[in-house]
CSV table of N, CA and C in Angstrom, one decimal:
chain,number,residue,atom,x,y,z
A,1,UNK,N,0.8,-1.2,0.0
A,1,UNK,CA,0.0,0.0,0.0
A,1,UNK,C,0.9,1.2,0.0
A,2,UNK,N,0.6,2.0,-1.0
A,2,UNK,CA,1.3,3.8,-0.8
A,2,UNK,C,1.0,4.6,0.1
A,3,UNK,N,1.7,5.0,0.7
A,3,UNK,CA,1.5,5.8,1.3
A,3,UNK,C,0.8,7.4,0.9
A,4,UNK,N,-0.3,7.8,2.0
A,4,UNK,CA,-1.4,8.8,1.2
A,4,UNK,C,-0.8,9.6,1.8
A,5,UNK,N,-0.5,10.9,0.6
A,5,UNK,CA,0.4,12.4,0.7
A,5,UNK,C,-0.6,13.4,0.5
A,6,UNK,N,-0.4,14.5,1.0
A,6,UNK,CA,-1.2,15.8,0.9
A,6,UNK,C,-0.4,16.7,0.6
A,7,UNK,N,-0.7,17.7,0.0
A,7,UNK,CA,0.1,18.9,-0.1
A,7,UNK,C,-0.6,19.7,0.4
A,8,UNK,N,0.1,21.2,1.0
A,8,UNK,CA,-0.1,22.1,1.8
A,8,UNK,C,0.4,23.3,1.3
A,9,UNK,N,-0.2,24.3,0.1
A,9,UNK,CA,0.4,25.6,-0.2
A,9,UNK,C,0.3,26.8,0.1
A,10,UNK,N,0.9,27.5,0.3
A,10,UNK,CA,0.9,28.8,1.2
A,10,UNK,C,2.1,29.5,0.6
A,11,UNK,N,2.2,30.9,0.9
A,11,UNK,CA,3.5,31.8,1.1
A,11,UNK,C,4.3,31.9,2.3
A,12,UNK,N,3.4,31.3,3.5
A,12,UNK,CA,4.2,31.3,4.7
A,12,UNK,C,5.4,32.3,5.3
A,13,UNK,N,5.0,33.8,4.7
A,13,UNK,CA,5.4,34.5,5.3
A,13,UNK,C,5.5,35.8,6.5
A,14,UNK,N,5.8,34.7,7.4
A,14,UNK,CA,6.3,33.7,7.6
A,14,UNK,C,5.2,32.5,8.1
A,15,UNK,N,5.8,31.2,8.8
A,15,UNK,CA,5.3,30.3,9.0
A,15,UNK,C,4.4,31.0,10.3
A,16,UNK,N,3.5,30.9,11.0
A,16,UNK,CA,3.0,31.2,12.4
A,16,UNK,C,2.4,29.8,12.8
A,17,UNK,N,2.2,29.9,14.0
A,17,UNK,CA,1.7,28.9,15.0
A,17,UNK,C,0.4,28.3,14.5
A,18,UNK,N,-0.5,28.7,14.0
A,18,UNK,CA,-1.5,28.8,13.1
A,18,UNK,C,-1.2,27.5,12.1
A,19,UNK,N,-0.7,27.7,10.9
A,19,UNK,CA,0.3,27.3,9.7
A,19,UNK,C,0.8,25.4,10.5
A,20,UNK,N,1.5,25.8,11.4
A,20,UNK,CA,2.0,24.6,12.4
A,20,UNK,C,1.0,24.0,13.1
A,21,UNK,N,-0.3,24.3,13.5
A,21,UNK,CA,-1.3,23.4,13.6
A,21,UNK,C,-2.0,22.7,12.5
A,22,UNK,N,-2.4,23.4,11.7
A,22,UNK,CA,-3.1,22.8,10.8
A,22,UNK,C,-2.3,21.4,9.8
A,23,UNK,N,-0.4,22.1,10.0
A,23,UNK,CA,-0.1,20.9,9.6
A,23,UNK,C,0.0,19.6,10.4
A,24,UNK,N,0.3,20.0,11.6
A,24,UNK,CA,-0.1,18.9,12.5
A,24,UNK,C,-1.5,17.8,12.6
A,25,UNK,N,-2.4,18.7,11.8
A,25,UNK,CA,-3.7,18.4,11.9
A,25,UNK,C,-3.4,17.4,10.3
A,26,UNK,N,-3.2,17.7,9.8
A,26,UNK,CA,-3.0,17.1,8.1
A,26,UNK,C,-2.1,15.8,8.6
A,27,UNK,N,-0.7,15.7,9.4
A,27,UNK,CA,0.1,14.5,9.7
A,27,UNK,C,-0.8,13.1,10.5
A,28,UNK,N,-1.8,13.8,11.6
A,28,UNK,CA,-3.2,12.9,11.5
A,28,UNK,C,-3.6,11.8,10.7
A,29,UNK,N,-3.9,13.2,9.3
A,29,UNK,CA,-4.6,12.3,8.3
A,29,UNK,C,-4.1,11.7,7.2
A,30,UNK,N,-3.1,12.0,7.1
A,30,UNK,CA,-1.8,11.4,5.9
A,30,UNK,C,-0.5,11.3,6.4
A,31,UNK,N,0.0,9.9,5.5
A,31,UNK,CA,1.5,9.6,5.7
A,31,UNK,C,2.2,10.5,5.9
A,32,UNK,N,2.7,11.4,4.7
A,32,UNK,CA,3.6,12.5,4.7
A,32,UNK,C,2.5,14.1,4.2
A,33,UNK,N,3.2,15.2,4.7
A,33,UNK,CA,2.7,16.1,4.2
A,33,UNK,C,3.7,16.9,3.5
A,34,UNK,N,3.1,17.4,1.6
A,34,UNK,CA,4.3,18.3,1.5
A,34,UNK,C,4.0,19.5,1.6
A,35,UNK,N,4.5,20.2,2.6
A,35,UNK,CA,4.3,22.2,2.4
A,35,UNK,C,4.9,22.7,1.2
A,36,UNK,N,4.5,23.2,0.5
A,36,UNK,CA,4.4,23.7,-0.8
A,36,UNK,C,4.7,25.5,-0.8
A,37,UNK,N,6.1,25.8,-0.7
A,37,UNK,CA,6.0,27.1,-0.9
A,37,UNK,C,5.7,27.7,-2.2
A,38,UNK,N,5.0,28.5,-2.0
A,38,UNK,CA,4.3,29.4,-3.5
A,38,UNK,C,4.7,30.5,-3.4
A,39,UNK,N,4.9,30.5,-4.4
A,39,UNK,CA,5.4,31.9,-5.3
A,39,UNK,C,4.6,32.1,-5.8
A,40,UNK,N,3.8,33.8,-5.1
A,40,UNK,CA,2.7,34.4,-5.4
A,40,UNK,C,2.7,35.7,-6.2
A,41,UNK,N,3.5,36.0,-7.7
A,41,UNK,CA,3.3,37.4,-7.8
A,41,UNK,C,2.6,38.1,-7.8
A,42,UNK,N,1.8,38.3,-7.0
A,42,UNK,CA,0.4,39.3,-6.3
A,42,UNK,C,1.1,39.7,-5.1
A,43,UNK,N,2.0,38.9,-4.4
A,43,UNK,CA,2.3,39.2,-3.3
A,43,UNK,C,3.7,40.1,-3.2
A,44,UNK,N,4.3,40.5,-2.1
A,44,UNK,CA,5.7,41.1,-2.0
A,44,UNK,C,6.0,41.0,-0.7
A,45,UNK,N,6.7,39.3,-0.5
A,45,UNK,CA,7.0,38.6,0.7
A,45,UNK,C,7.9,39.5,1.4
A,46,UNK,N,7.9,39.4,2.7
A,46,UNK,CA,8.8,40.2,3.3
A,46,UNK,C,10.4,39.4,3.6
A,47,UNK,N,10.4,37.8,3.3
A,47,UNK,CA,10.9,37.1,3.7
A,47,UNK,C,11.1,36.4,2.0
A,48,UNK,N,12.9,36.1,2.0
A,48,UNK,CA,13.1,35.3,0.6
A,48,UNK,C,12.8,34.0,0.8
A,49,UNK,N,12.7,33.6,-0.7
A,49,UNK,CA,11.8,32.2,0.0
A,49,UNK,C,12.8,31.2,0.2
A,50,UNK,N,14.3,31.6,0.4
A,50,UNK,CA,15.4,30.5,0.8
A,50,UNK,C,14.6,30.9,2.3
A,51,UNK,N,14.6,32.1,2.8
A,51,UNK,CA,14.7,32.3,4.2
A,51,UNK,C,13.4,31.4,4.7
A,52,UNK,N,12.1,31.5,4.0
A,52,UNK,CA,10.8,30.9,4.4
A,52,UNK,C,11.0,29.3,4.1
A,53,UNK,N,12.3,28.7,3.1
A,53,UNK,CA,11.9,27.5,3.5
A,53,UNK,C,12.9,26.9,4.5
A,54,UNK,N,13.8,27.9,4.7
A,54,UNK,CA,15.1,27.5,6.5
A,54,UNK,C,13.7,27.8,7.6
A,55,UNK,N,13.2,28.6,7.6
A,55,UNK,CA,12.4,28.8,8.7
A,55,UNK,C,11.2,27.7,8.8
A,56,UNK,N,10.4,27.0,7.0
A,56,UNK,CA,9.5,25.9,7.7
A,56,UNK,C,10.4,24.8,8.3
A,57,UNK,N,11.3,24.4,7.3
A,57,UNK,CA,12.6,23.1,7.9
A,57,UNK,C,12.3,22.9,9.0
A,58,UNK,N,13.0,24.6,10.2
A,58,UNK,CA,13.2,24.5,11.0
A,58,UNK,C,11.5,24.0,11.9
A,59,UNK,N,10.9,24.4,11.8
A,59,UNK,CA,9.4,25.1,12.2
A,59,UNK,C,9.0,22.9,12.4
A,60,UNK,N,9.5,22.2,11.2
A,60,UNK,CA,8.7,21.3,10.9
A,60,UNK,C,9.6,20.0,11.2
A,61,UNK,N,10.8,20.3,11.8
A,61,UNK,CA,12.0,19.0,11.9
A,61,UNK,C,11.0,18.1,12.8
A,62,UNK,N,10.4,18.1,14.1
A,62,UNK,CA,9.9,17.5,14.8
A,62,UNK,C,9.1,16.1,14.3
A,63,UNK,N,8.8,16.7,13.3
A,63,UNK,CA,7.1,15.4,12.4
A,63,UNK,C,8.5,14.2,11.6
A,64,UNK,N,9.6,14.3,11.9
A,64,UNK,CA,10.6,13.2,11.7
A,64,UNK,C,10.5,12.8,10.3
A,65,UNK,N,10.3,13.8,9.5
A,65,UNK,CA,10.5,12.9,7.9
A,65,UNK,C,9.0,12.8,7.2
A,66,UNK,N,7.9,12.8,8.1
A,66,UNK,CA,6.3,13.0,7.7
A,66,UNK,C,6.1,14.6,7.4
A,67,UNK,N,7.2,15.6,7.1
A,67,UNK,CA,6.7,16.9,6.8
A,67,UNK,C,8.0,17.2,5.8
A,68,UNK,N,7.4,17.5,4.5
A,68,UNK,CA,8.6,17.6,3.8
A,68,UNK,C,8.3,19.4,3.1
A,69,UNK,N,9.4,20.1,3.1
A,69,UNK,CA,9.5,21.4,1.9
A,69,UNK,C,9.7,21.5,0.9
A,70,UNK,N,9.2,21.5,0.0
A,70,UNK,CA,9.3,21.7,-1.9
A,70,UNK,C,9.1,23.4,-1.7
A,71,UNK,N,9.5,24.1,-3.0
A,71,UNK,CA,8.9,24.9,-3.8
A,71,UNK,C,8.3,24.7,-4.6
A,72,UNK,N,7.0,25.5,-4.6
A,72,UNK,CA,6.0,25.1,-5.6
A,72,UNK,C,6.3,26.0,-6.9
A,73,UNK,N,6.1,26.1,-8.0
A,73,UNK,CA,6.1,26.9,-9.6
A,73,UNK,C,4.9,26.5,-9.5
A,74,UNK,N,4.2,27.2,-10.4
A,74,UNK,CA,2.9,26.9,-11.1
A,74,UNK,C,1.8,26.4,-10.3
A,75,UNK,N,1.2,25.6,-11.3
A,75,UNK,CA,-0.1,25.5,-10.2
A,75,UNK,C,0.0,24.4,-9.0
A,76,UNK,N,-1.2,24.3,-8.4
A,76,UNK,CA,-1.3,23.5,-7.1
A,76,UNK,C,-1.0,22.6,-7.8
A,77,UNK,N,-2.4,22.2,-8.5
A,77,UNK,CA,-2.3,20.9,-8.8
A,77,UNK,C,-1.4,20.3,-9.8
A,78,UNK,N,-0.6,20.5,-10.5
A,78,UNK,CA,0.8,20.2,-10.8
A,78,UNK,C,1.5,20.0,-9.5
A,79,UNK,N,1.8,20.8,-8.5
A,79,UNK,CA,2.6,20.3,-7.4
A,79,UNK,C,2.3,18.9,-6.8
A,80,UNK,N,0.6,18.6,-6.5
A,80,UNK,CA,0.5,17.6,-6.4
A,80,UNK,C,0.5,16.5,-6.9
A,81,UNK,N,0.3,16.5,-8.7
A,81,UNK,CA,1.1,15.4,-9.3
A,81,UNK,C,2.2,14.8,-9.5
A,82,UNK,N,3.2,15.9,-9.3
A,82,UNK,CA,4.7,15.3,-9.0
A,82,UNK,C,5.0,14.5,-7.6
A,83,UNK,N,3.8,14.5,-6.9
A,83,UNK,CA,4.1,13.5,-5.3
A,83,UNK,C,3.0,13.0,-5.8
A,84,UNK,N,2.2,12.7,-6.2
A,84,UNK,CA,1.4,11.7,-6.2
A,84,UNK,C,0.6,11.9,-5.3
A,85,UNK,N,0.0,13.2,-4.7
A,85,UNK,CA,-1.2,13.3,-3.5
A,85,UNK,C,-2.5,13.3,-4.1
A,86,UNK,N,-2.8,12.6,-2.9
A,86,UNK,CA,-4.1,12.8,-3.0
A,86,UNK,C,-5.6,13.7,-2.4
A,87,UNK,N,-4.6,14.9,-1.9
A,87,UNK,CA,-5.4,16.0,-1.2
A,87,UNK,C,-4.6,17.2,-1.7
A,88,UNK,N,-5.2,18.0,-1.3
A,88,UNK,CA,-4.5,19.5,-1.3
A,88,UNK,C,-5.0,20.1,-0.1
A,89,UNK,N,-4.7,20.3,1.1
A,89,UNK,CA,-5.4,20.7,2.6
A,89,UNK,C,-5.2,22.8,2.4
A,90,UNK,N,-6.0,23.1,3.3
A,90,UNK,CA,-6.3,24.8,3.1
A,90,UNK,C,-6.9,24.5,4.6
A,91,UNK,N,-6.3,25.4,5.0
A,91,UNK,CA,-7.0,26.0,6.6
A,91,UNK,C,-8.2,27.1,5.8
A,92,UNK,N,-8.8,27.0,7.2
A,92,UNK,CA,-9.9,27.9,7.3
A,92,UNK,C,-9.8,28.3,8.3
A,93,UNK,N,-9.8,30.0,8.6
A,93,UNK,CA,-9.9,30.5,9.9
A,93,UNK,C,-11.2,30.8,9.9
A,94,UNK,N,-12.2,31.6,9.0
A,94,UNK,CA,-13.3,32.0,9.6
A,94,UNK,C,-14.2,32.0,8.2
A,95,UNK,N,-15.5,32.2,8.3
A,95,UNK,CA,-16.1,32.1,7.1
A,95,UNK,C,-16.1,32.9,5.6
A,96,UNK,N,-15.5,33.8,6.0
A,96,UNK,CA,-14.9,35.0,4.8
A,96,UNK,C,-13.9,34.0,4.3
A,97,UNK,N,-12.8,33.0,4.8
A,97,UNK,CA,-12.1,32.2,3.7
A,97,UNK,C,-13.0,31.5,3.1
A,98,UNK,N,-13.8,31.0,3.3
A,98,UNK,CA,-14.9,29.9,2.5
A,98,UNK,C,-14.6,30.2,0.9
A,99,UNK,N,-15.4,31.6,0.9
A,99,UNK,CA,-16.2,31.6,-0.6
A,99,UNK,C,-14.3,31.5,-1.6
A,100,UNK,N,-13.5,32.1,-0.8
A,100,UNK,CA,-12.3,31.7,-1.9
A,100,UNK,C,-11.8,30.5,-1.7
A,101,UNK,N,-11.6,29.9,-0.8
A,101,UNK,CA,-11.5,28.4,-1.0
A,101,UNK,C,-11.8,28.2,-1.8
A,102,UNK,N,-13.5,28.0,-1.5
A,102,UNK,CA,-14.5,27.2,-2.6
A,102,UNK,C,-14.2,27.0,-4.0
A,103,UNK,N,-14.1,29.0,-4.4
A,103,UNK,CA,-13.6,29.0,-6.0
A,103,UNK,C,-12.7,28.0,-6.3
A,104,UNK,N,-11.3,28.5,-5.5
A,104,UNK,CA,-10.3,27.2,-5.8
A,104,UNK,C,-10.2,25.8,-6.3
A,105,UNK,N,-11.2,25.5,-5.2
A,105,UNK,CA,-11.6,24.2,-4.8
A,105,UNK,C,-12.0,23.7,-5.8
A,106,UNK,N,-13.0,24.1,-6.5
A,106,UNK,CA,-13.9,23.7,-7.7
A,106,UNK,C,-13.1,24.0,-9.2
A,107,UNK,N,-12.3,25.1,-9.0
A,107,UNK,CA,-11.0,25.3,-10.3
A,107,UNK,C,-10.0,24.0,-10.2
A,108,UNK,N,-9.2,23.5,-9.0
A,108,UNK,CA,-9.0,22.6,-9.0
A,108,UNK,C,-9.0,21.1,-9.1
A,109,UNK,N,-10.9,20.9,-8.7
A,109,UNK,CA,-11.3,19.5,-9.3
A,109,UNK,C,-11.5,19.8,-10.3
A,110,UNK,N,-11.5,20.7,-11.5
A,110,UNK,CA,-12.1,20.8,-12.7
A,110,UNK,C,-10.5,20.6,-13.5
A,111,UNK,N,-9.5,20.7,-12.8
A,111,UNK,CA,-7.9,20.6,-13.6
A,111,UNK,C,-7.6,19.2,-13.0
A,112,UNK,N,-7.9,18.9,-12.0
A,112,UNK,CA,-7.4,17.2,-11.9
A,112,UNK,C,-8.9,16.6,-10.9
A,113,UNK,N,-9.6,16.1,-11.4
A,113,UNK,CA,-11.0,15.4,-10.7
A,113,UNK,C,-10.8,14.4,-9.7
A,114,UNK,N,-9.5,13.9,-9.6
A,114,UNK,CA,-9.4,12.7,-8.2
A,114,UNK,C,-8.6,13.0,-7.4
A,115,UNK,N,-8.1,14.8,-7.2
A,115,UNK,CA,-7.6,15.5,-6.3
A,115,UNK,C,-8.4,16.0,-5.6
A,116,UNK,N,-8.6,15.7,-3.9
A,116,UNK,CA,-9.7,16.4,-3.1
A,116,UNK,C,-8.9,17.5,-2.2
A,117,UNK,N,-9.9,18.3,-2.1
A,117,UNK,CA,-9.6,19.3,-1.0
A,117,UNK,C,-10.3,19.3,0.5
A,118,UNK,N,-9.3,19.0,1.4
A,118,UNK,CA,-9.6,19.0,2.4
A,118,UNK,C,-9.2,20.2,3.8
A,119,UNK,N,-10.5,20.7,4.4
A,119,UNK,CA,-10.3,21.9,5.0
A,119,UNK,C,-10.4,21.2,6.6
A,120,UNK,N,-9.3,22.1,6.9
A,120,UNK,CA,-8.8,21.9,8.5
A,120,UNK,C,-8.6,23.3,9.4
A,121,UNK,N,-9.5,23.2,10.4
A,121,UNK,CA,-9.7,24.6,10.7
A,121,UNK,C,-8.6,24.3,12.0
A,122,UNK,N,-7.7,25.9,12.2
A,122,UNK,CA,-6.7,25.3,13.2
A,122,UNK,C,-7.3,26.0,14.8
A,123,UNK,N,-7.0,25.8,16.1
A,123,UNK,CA,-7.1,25.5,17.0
A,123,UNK,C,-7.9,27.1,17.3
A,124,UNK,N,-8.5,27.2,18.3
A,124,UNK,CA,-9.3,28.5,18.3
A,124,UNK,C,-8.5,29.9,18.5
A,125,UNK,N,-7.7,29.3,19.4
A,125,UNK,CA,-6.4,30.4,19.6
A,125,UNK,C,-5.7,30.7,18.9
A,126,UNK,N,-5.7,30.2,17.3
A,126,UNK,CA,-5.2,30.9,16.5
A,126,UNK,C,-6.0,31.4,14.5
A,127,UNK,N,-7.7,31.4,15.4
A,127,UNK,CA,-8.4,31.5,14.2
A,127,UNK,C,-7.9,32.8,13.7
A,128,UNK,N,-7.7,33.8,14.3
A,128,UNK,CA,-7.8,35.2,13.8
A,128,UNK,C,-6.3,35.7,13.2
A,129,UNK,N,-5.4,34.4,13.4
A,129,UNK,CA,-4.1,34.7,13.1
A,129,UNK,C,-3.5,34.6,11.5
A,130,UNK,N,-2.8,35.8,10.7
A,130,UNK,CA,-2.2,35.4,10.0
A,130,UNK,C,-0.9,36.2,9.6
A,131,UNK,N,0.0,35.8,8.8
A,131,UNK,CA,1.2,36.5,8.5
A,131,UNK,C,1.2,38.0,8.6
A,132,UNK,N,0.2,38.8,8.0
A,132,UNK,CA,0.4,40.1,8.0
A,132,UNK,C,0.2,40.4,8.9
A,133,UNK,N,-1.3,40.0,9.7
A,133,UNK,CA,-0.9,40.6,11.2
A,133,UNK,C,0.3,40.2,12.1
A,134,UNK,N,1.0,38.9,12.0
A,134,UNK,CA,1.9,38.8,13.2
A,134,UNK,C,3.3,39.6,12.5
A,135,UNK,N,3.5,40.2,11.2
A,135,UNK,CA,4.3,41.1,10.6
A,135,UNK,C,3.7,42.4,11.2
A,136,UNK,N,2.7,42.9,11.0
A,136,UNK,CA,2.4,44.5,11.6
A,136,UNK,C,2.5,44.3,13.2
A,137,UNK,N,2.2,43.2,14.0
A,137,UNK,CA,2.8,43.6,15.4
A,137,UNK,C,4.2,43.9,15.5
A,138,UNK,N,4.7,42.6,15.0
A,138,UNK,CA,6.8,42.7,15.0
A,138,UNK,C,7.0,43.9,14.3
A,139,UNK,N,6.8,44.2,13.4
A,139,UNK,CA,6.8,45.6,13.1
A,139,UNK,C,7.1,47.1,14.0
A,140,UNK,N,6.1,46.3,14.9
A,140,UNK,CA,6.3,47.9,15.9
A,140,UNK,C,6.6,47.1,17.7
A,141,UNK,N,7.2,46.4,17.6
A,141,UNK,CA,7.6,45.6,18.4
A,141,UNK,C,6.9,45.1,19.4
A,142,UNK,N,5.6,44.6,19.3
A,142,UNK,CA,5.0,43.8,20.2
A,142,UNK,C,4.8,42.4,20.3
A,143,UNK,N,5.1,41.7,21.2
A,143,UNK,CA,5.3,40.7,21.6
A,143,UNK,C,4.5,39.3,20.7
A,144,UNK,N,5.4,39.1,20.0
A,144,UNK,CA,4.5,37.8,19.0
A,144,UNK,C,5.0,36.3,19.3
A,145,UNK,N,5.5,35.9,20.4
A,145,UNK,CA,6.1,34.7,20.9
A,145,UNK,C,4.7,33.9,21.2
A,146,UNK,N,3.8,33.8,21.4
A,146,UNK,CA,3.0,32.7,21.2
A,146,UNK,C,2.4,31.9,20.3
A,147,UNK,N,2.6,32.8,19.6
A,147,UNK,CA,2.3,32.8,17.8
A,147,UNK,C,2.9,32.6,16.4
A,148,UNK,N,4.1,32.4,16.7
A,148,UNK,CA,4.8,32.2,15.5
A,148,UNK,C,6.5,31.4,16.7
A,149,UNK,N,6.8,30.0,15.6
A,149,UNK,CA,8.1,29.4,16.2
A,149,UNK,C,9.2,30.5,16.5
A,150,UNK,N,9.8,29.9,17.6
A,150,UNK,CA,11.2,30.9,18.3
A,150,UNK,C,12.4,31.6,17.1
A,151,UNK,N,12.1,30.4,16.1
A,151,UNK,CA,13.6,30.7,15.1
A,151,UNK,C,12.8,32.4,13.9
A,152,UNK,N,11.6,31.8,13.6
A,152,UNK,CA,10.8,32.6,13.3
A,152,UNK,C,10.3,34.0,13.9
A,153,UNK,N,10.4,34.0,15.6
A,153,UNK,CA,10.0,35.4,16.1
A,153,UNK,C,11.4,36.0,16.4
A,154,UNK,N,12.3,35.4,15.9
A,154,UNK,CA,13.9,35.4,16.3
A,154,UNK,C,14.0,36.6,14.7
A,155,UNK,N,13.9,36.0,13.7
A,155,UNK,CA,14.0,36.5,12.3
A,155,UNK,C,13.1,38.0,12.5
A,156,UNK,N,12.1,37.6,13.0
A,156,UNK,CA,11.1,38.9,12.4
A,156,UNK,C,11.4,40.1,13.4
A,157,UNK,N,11.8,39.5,14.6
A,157,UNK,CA,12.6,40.9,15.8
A,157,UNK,C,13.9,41.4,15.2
A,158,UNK,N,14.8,40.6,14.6
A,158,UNK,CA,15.9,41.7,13.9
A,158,UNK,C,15.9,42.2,12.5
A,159,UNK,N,14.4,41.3,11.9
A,159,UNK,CA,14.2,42.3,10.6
A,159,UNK,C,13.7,43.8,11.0
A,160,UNK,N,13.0,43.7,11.7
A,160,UNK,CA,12.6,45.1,12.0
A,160,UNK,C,13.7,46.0,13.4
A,161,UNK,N,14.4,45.1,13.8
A,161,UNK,CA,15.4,45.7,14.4
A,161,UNK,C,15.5,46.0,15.9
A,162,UNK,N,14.3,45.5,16.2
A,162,UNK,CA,13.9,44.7,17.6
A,162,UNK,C,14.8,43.7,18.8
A,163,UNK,N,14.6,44.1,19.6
A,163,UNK,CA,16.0,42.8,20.6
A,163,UNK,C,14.5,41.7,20.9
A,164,UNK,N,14.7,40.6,21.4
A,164,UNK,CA,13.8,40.1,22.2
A,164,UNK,C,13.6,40.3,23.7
A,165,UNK,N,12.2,40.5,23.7
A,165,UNK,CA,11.7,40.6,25.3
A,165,UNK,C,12.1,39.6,26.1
């Protein structure tokens, strides 16, 4: 029997506490999971994406070999046919993600039909959380250590030029 693989795509910039549940939540339900950095030009990461995939590495050493980092090019579902998955996972923090999921979701089974999407909402303490807000607190130096890994709140205190509390 193969082992069932999920992919996980995001910009993860950077990775937060958030990001690290939900993949926790995905190693549950599949063998391996691969995080899929994307390269989004819509976006203008604050973090290069060598630096975002030393920081998932680091973020994801624990899951022993069940959490692997690719960069993704192109589309999702091309990333997922070069592993052979059988999911594509997407957190959900609150119901405003839905309706774009959804689009996705349905663009995606329409480019590969026996790729599912599977939504994993992460822990309550970190529904409201994502990259740009834990960037605009460190930004003006307020305390983001619950919320994003040590190596990670380590990076974003001397990008903005911060000591740690």
């Amino acid at each position: 029997m193969s082992d069932r693989i999920a992919v996980y795509p995001g910009t993860f910039d950077p990775i937060t506490n958030g990001h690290l549940d939900i993949i926790e939540r995905a190693t549950d339900l599949f063998d391996k999971v691969i995080v899929c950095l994307a390269k989004n030009p819509s976006k203008e990461p604050l973090f290069s994406l060598e630096d975002r995939r030393a920081m998932l590495q680091e973020a994801t050493a624990h899951f022993n070999g069940r959490v692997q980092i690719d960069i993704l090019e192109g589309l999702t579902v091309d990333g997922a046919r070069k592993y052979d998955a059988v999911a594509i996972i997407r957190g959900i923090r609150a119901i405003s993600d839905f309706e774009y999921e959804f689009q996705m979701a349905l663009m995606n089974r329409h480019l590969e039909p026996d790729l599912h999407t599977v939504y994993l909402m992460p822990k309550e303490e970190y529904t409201y959380l994502n990259s740009t807000i834990i960037k605009g607190v460190a930004r003006h130096g307020g305390n983001i250590r619950r919320f994003v890994p040590p190596g990670v709140e380590q990076r974003l205190l001397e990008r903005f030029g911060h000591r740690k509390p």
